[in-house]
Short mmCIF file of C-alpha atoms in Angstrom, two decimals:
data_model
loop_
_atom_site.label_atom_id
_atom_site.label_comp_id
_atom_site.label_asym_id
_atom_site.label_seq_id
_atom_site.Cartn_x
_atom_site.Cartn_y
_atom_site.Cartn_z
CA UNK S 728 98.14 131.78 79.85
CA UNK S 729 94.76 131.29 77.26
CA UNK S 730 91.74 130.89 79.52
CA UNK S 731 91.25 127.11 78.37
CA UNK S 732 94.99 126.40 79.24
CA UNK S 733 94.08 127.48 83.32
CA UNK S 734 90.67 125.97 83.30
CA UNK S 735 92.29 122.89 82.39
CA UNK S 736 95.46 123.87 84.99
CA UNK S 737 92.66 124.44 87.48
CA UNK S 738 91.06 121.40 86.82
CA UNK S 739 93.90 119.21 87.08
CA UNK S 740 94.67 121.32 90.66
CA UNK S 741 91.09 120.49 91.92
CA UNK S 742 91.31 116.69 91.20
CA UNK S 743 94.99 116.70 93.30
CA UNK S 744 94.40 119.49 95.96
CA UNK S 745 90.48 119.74 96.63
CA UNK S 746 90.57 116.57 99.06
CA UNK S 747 93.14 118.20 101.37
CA UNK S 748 91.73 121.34 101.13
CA UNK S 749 88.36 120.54 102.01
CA UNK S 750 89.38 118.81 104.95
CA UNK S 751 91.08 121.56 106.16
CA UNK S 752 88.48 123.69 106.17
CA UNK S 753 86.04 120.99 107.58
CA UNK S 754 87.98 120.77 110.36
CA UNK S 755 87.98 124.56 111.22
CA UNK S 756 84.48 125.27 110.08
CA UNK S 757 82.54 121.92 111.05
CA UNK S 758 80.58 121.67 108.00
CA UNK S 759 81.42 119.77 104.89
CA UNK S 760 79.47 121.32 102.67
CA UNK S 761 80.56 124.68 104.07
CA UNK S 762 84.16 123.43 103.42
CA UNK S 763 83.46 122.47 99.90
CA UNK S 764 81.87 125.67 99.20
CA UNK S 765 84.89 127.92 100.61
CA UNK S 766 86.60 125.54 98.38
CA UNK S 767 85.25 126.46 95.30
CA UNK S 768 85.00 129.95 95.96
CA UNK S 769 89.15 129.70 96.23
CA UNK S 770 89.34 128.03 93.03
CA UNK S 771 86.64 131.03 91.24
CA UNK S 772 88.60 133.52 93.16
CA UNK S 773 92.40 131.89 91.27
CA UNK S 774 90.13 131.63 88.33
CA UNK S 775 89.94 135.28 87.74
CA UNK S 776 93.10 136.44 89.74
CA UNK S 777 95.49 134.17 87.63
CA UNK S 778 95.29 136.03 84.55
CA UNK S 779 95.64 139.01 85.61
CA UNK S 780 98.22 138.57 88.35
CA UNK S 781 100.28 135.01 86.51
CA UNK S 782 100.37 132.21 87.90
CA UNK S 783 102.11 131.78 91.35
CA UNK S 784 105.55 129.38 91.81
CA UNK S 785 103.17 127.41 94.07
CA UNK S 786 99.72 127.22 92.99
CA UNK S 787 98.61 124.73 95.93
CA UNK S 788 100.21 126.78 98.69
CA UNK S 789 98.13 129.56 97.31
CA UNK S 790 95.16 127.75 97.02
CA UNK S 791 95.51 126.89 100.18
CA UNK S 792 96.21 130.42 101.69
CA UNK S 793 93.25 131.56 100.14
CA UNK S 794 90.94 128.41 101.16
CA UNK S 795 92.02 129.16 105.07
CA UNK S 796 91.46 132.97 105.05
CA UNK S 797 88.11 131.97 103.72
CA UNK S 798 87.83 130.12 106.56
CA UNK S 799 88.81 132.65 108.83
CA UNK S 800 86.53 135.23 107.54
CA UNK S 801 83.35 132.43 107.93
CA UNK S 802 84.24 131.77 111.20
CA UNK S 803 84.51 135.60 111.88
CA UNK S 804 80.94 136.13 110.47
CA UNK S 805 79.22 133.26 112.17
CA UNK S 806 80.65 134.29 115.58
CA UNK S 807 79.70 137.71 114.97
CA UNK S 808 76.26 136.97 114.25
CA UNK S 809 76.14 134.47 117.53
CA UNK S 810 77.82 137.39 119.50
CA UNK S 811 80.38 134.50 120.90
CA UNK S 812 83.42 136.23 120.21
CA UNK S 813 85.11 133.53 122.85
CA UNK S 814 84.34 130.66 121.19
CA UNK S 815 85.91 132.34 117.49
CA UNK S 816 88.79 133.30 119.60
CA UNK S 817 89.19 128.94 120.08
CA UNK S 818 88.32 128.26 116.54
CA UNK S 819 91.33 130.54 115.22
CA UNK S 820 93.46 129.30 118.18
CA UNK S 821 92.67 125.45 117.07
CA UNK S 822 93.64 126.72 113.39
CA UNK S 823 96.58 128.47 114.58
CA UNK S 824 97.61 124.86 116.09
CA UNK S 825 97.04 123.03 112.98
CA UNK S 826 100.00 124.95 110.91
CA UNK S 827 102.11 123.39 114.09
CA UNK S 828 104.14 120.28 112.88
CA UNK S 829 103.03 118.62 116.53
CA UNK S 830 99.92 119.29 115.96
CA UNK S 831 99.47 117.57 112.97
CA UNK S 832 101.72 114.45 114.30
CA UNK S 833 98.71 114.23 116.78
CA UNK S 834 95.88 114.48 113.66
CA UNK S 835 97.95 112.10 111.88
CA UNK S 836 96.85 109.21 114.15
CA UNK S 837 97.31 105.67 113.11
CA UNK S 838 96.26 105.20 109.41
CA UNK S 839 99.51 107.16 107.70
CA UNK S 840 97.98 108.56 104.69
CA UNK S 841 96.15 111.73 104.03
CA UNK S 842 93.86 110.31 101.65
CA UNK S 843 93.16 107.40 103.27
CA UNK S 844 92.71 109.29 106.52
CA UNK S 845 90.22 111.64 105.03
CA UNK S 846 88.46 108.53 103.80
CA UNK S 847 87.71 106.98 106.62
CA UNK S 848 87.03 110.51 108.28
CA UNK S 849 84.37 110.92 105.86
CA UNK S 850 82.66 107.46 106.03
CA UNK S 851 81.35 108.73 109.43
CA UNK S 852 78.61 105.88 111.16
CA UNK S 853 76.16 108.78 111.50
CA UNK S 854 75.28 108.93 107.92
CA UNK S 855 73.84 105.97 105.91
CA UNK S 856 76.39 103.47 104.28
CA UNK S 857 75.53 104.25 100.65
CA UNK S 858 75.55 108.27 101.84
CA UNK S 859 78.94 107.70 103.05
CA UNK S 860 80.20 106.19 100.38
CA UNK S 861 78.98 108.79 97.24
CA UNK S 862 79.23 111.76 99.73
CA UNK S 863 83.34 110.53 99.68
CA UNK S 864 83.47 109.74 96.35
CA UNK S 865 82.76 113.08 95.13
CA UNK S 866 84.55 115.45 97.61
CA UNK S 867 87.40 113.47 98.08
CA UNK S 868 88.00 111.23 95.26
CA UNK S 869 87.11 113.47 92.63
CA UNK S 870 84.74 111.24 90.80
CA UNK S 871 81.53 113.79 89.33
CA UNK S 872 77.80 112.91 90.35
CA UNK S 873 77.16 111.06 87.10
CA UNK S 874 79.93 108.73 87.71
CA UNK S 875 78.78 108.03 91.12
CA UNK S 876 75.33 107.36 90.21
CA UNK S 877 76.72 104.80 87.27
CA UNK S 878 78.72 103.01 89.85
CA UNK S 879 75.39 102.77 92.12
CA UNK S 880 73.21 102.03 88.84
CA UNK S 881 70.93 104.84 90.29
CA UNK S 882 69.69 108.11 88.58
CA UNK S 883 71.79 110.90 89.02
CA UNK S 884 69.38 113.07 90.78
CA UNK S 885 69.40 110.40 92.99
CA UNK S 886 72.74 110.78 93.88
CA UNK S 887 72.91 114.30 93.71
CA UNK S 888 69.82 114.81 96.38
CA UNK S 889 71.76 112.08 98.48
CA UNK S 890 75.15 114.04 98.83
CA UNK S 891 72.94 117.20 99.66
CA UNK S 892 71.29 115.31 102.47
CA UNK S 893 74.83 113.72 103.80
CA UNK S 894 76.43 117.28 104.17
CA UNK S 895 73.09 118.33 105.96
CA UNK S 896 73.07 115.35 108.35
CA UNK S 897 76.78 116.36 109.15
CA UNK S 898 76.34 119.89 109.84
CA UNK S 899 72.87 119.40 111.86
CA UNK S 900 74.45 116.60 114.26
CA UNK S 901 77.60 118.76 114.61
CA UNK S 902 79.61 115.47 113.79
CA UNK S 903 83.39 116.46 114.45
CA UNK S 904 85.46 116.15 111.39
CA UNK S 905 88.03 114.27 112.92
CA UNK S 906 90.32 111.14 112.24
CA UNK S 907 88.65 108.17 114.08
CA UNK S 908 90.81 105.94 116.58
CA UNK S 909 91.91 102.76 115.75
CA UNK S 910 89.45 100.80 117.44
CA UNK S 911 86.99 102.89 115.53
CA UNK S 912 88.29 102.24 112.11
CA UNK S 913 86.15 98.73 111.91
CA UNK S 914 82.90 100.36 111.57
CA UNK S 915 83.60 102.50 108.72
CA UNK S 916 85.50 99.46 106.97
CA UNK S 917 82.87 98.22 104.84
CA UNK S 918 82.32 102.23 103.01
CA UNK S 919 86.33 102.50 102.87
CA UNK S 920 85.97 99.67 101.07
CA UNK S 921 83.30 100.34 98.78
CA UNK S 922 85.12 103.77 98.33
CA UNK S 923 88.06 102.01 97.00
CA UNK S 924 86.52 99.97 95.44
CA UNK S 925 84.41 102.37 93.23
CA UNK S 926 87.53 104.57 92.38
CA UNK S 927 88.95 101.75 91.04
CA UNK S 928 86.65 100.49 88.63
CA UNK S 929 85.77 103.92 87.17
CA UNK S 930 89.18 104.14 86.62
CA UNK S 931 89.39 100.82 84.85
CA UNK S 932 86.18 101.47 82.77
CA UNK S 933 85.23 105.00 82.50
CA UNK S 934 81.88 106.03 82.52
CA UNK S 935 82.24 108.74 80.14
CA UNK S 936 84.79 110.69 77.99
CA UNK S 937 87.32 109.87 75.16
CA UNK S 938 89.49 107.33 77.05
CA UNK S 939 88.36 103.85 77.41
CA UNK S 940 90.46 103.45 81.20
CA UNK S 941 91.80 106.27 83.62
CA UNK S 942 95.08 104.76 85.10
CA UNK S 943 95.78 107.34 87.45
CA UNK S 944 92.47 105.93 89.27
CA UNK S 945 93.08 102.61 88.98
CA UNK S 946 97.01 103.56 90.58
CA UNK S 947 95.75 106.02 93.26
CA UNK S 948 92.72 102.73 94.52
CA UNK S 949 95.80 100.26 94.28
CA UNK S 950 97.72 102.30 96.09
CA UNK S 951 95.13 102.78 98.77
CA UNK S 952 94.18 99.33 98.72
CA UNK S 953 98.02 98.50 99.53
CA UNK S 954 98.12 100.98 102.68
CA UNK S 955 94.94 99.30 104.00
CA UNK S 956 96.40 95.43 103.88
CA UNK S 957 99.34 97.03 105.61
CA UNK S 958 97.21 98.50 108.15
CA UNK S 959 94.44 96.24 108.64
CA UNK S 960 96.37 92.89 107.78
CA UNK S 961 93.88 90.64 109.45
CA UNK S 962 91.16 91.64 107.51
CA UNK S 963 90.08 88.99 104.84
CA UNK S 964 88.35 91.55 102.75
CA UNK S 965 91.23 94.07 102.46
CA UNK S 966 93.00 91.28 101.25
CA UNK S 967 90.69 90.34 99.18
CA UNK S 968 89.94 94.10 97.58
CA UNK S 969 93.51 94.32 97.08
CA UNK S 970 93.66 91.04 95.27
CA UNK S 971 91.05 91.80 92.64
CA UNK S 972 92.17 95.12 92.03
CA UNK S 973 96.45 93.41 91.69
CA UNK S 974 94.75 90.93 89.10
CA UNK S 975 92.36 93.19 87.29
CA UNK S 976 95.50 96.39 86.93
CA UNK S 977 98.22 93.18 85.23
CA UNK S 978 95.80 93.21 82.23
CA UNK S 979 96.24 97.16 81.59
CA UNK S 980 99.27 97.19 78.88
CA UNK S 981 96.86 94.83 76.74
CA UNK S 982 93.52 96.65 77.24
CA UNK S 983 94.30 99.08 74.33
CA UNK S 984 95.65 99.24 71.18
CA UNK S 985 97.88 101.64 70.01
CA UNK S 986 95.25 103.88 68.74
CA UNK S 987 93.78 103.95 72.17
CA UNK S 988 91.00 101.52 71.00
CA UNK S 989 89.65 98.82 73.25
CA UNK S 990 90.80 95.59 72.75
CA UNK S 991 88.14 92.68 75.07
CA UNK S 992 89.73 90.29 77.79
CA UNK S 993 89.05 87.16 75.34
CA UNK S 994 91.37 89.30 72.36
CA UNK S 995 93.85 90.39 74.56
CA UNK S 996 98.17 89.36 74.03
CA UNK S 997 98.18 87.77 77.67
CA UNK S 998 101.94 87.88 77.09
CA UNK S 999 101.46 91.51 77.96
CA UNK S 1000 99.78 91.14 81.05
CA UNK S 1001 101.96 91.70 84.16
CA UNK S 1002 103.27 88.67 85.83
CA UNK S 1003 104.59 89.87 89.16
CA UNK S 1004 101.50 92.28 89.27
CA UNK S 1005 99.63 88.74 89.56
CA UNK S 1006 101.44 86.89 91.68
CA UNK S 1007 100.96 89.95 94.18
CA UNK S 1008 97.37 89.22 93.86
CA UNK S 1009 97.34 85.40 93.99
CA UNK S 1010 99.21 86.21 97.03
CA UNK S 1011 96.64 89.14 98.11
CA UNK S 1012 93.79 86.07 97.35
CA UNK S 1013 95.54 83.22 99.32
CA UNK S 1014 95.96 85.79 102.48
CA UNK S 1015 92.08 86.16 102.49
CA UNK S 1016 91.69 82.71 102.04
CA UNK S 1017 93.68 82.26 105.04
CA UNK S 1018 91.84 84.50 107.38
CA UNK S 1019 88.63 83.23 106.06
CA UNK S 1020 87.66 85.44 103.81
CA UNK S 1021 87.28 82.82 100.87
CA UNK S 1022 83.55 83.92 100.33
CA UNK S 1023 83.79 87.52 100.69
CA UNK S 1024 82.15 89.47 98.11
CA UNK S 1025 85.84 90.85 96.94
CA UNK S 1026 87.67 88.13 97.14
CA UNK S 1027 84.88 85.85 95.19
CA UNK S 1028 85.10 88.53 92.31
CA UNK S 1029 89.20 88.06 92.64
CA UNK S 1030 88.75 83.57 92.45
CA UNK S 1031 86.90 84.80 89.33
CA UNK S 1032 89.55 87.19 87.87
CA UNK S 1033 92.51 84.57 89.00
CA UNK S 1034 91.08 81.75 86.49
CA UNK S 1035 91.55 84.64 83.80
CA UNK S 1036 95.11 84.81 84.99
CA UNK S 1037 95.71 81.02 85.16
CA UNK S 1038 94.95 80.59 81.61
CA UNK S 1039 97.80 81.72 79.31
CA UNK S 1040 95.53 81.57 76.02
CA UNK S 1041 92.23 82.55 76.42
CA UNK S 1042 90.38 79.01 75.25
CA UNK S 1043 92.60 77.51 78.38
CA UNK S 1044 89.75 79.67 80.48
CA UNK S 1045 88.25 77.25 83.36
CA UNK S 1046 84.75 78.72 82.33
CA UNK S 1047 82.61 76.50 84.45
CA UNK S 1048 84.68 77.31 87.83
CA UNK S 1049 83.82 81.02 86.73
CA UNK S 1050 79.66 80.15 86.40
CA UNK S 1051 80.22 78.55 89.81
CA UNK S 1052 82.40 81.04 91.14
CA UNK S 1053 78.97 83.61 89.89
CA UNK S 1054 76.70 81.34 91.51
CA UNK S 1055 78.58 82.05 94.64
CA UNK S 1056 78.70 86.02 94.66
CA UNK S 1057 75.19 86.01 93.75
CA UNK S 1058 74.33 84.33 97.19
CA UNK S 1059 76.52 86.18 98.91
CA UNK S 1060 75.84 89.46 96.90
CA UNK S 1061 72.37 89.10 95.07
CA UNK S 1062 72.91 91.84 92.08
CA UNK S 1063 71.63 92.28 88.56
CA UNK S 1064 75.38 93.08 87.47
CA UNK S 1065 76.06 89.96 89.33
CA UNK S 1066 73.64 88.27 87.16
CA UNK S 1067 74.54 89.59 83.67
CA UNK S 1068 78.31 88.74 84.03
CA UNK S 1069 77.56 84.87 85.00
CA UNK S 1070 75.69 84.79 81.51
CA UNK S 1071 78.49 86.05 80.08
CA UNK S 1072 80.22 83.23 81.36
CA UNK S 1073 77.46 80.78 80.83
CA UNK S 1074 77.40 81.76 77.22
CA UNK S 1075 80.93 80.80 77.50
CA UNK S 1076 80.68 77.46 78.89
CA UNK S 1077 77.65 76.50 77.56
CA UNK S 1078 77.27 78.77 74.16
CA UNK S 1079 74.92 81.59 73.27
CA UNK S 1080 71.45 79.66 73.03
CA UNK S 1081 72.01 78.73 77.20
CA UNK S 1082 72.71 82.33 78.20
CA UNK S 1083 70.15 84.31 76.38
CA UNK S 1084 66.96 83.15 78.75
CA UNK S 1085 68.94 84.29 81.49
CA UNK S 1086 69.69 87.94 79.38
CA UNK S 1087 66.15 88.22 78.19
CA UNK S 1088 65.62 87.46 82.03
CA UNK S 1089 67.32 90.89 83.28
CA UNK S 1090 65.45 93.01 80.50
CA UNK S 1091 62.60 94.29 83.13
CA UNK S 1092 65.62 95.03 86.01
CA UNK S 1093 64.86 98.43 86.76
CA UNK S 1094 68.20 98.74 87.89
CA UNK S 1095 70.05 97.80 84.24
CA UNK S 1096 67.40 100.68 82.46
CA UNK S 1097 69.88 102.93 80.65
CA UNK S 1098 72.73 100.24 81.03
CA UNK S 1099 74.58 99.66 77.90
CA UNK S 1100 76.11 96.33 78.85
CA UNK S 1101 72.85 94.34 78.93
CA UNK S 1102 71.84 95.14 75.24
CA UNK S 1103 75.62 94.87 74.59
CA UNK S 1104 75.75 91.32 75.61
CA UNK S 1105 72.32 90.76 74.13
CA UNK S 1106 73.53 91.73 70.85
CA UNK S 1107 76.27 89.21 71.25
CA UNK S 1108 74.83 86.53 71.78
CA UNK S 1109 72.05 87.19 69.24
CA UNK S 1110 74.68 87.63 66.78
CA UNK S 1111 76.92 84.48 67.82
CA UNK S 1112 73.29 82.75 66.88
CA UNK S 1113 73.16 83.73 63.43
CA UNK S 1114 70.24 86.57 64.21
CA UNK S 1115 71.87 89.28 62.30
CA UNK S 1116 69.60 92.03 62.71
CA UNK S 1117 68.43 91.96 65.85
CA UNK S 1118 72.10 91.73 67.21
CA UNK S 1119 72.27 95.25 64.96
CA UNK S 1120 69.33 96.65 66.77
CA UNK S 1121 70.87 96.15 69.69
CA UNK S 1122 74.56 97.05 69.61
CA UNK S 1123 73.04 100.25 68.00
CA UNK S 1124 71.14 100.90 71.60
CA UNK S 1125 74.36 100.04 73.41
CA UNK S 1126 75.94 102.79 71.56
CA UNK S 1127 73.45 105.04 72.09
CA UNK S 1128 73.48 104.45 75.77
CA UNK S 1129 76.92 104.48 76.14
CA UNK S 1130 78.87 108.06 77.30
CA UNK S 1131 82.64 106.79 76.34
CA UNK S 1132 83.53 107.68 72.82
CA UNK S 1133 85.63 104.59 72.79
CA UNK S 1134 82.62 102.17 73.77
CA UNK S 1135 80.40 103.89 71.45
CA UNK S 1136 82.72 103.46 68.52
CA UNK S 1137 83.00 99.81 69.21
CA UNK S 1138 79.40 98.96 69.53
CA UNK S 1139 78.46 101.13 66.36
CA UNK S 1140 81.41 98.86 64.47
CA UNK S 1141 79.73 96.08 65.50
CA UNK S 1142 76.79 97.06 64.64
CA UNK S 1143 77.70 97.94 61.14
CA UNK S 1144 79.64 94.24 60.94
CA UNK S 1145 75.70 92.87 61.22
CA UNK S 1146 74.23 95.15 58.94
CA UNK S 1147 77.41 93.98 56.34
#
């Protein structure tokens, strides 16, 4: 096998196997960052073995061999220097237990899904919410510190120093690494959410790279998001998660051409969009309505993406439900974001010359510096106005803000359409 052939194998391995792996070793060593680091040393260790040895018929079982005598030997080593031989002899008898199939019946406890149990694991109360959130997203959901720190509009150092401090908090305070009881699961909601959440709409707009979506994301949050309406169905803001995510996933057959390029929700053949894939999530919508959850901050964004689905040609669009549907979120979420997609749909029901004050507006928002959708939409507008070169200037800063190849290319043809 060429050496780029089992990085790539290797990556592909990390993205599916890290999550369980890590866990494992959380739960013999304590420490998530410990964990991660065995981790990693298993994957360097496969790295250089593989190509001399060949690839074993079961890469994850070996992975996973090698991840637990890691394990083993850090437990040895930190017991040695604490001269408490007794309590090492409990840590390899609790490991010992955790190859037994009762044993892990009893771990399973009530949620039914490993990710989703190592989720909620991880979204522990003793850590901050927004530490909980990007210290899951990037050991267990794979997504890399840049990606996190685009979802939080935050600088990736930012990010970075935050993860760093999570795994510190958990080793300090000794919090177990364990699966919470149901009665606990309420209190760690709101990150599981977010978590979700997140996954989801990297995968449905990627931050960086040559693809313009990542499916598998978008399928692994659904799927998630499905598990948790199942077990949390009186929750208005599963339901309401779910329902956004149902809606936004029916549009993926028309988000791309054939070439791969990306083709905008107003351009889109609606006749490709998946019909039972939105009933599920008018259903998913009406079910949070139902409980109560009509004004939650996911099921508002779902009202919005349900008049998209309503309209079976795009200049059938209820546009000025959608600016009051904005209005709404904003209260109940108050967000720059927030505010640069209801002037895209102010622009829409009003025209170009209404929503450009409120663009203009966001220009000194420290948290849109660096984001390519405000001069995007600026550049939009300007050029729906007739103002040729300044709609240039700034679909050429888009694209030079922009890390997906595919969003670059389409900002620097639209820029080039001004300049012609």
């Amino acid at each position: 096998m060429t050496a780029p052939k089992l990085q790539s194998t290797l990556d592909t391995l990390w993205r599916m196997e890290s999550p369980k792996l890590i866990a494992r070793l959380a739960r013999m060593t304590g420490d998530v960052g410990v964990a991660e680091e065995l981790v990693q040393d298993s994957f360097a260790t496969a790295l250089e073995r593989w190509p001399r040895d060949g690839m074993p018929d079961n890469p994850a079982a070996w992975l996973m061999s090698a991840a637990k005598n890691r394990g083993i030997d850090h437990l040895r080593q930190r017991q040695l220097h604490a001269r408490k031989h007794g309590e090492l002899a409990l840590e390899l008898e609790r490991e010992s237990m955790s190859d037994d199939p009762a044993s892990d019946a009893r771990l399973e406890d009530d949620i039914g899904d490993d990710l989703l149990r190592l989720i909620f694991v991880s979204c522990h109360p003793a850590l901050p919410a927004e530490a909980r959130v990007a210290l899951t997203l990037r050991l267990l959901c794979g997504l890399s510190t840049d990606e996190i720190a685009r979802a939080f509009l935050q600088q990736e150092a930012t990010v970075a120093q935050r993860i760093v401090r999570a795994k510190k908090t958990l080793a300090t305070k000794q919090v177990p690494f364990e699966v919470p009881r149901r009665g606990e699961l309420h209190e760690r909601l709101d990150s599981v959410l977010e978590v979700v959440y997140l996954v989801f709409n990297e995968g449905y707009s990627a931050t960086a790279g040559e693809d313009w979506m990542r499916p598998a994301l978008c399928e692994e949050a659904l799927r998630l998001g499905r598990v948790l309406a199942g077990l949390m169905p009186d929750e208005p803001e599963v339901h309401g998660l779910l329902a956004l995510m149902e809606l936004q996933a029916s549009r993926t057959r028309a988000r791309t051409g054939r070439d791969g390029a990306p083709v905008l929700l107003m351009e889109q053949d609606r006749s490709r969009w998946d019909r039972l894939q939105v009933q599920r999530g008018f259903n998913a919508l009406q079910r949070a309505a139902q409980l109560g959850g009509a004004d939650g901050f996911y099921a508002l964004q779902a009202a919005i993406a349900a008049c998209h689905a309503r309209a079976l040609r795009a200049e059938d669009t209820d546009w000025r439900r959608i600016v009051a549907l904005y209005a709404r979120l904003a209260t109940v979420a108050p967000s720059p974001v927030v505010e640069l997609n209801r002037a895209v749909a102010v622009s829409r029901a009003s025209g170009p010359a209404a929503a450009l004050p409120l663009v203009d507006a966001l220009g000194s928002e420290p948290q849109l510096r660096g984001y390519p959708q405000l001069p995007a939409l600026r550049g939009d507008l300007l050029e729906q106005l007739g103002r040729r070169d300044e709609a240039r200037a700034e679909f050429e800063r888009a694209a030079a803000l922009t890390r997906n190849a595919r969003e670059r290319e389409r900002m620097q043809a639209r820029a080039q359409a001004c300049a012609d």
